[in-house]
XYZ file of C-alpha atoms in Angstrom:
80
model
C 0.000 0.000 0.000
C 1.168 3.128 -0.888
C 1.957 6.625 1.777
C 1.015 9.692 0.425
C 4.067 12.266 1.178
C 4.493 15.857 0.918
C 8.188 16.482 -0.111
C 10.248 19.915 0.232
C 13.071 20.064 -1.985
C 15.724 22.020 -2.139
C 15.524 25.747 -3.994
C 12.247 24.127 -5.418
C 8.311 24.011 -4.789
C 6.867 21.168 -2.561
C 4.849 18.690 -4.325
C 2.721 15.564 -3.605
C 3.431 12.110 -3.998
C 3.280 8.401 -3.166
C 6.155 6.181 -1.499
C 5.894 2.163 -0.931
C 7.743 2.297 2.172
C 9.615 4.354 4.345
C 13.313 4.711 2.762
C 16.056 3.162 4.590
C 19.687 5.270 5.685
C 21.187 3.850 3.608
C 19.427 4.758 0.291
C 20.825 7.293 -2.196
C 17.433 8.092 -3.712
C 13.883 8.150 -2.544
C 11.325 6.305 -5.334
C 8.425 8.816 -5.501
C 5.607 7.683 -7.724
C 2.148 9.990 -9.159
C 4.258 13.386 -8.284
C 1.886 16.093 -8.295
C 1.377 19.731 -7.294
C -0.898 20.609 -4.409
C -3.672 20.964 -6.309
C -3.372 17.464 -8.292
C -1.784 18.883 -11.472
C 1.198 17.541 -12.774
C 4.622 19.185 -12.444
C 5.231 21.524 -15.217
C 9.038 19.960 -15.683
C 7.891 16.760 -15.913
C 6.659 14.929 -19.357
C 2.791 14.378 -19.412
C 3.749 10.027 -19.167
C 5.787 10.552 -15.695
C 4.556 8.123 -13.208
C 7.589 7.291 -11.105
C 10.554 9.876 -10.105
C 13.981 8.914 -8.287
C 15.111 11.914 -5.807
C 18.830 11.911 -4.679
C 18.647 12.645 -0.896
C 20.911 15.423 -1.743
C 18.146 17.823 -3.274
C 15.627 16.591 -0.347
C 14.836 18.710 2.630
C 11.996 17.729 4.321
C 9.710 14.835 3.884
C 6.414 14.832 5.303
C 4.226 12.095 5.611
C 0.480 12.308 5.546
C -2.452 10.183 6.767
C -4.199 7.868 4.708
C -7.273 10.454 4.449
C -8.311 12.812 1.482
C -5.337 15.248 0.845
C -8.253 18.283 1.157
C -8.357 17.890 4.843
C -4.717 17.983 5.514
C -3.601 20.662 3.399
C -6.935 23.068 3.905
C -6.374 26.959 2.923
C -3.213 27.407 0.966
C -2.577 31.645 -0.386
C -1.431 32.092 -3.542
């Protein structure tokens, strides 16, 4: 089953995405699949056939993990 994760990258905007499992220390990258903006879009740098990403740890700054519910209720109000 797949974790829905909010993920802060570096000198970049956050996005959405899915993760099988929690990565381990000693991984170099982090296997995010359906990345997506907040608002369910897709990334504008990424080709419209983009299911699965690999993100060095490097680049990553802060992973957030959400609950299984609807993504509406966590994020609520966001400003533009």
């Amino acid at each position: 089953m797949q974790q829905p994760i909010m993920l802060h990258l570096t000198n970049e905007e956050l996005f959405l995405g899915d993760i099988d499992r929690l990565p381990n220390p000693t991984d170099q990258f982090m296997i995010v699949y359906n990345p997506r903006q907040l608002d369910g879009s897709m990334l504008a740098y990424l080709q419209e056939d983009v299911k699965t990403i690999l993100i060095p740890w490097h680049n990553v700054k802060l992973v957030q993990v959400l609950p299984d519910t609807g993504i509406e209720e966590v994020i609520g109000f966001v400003r533009e």
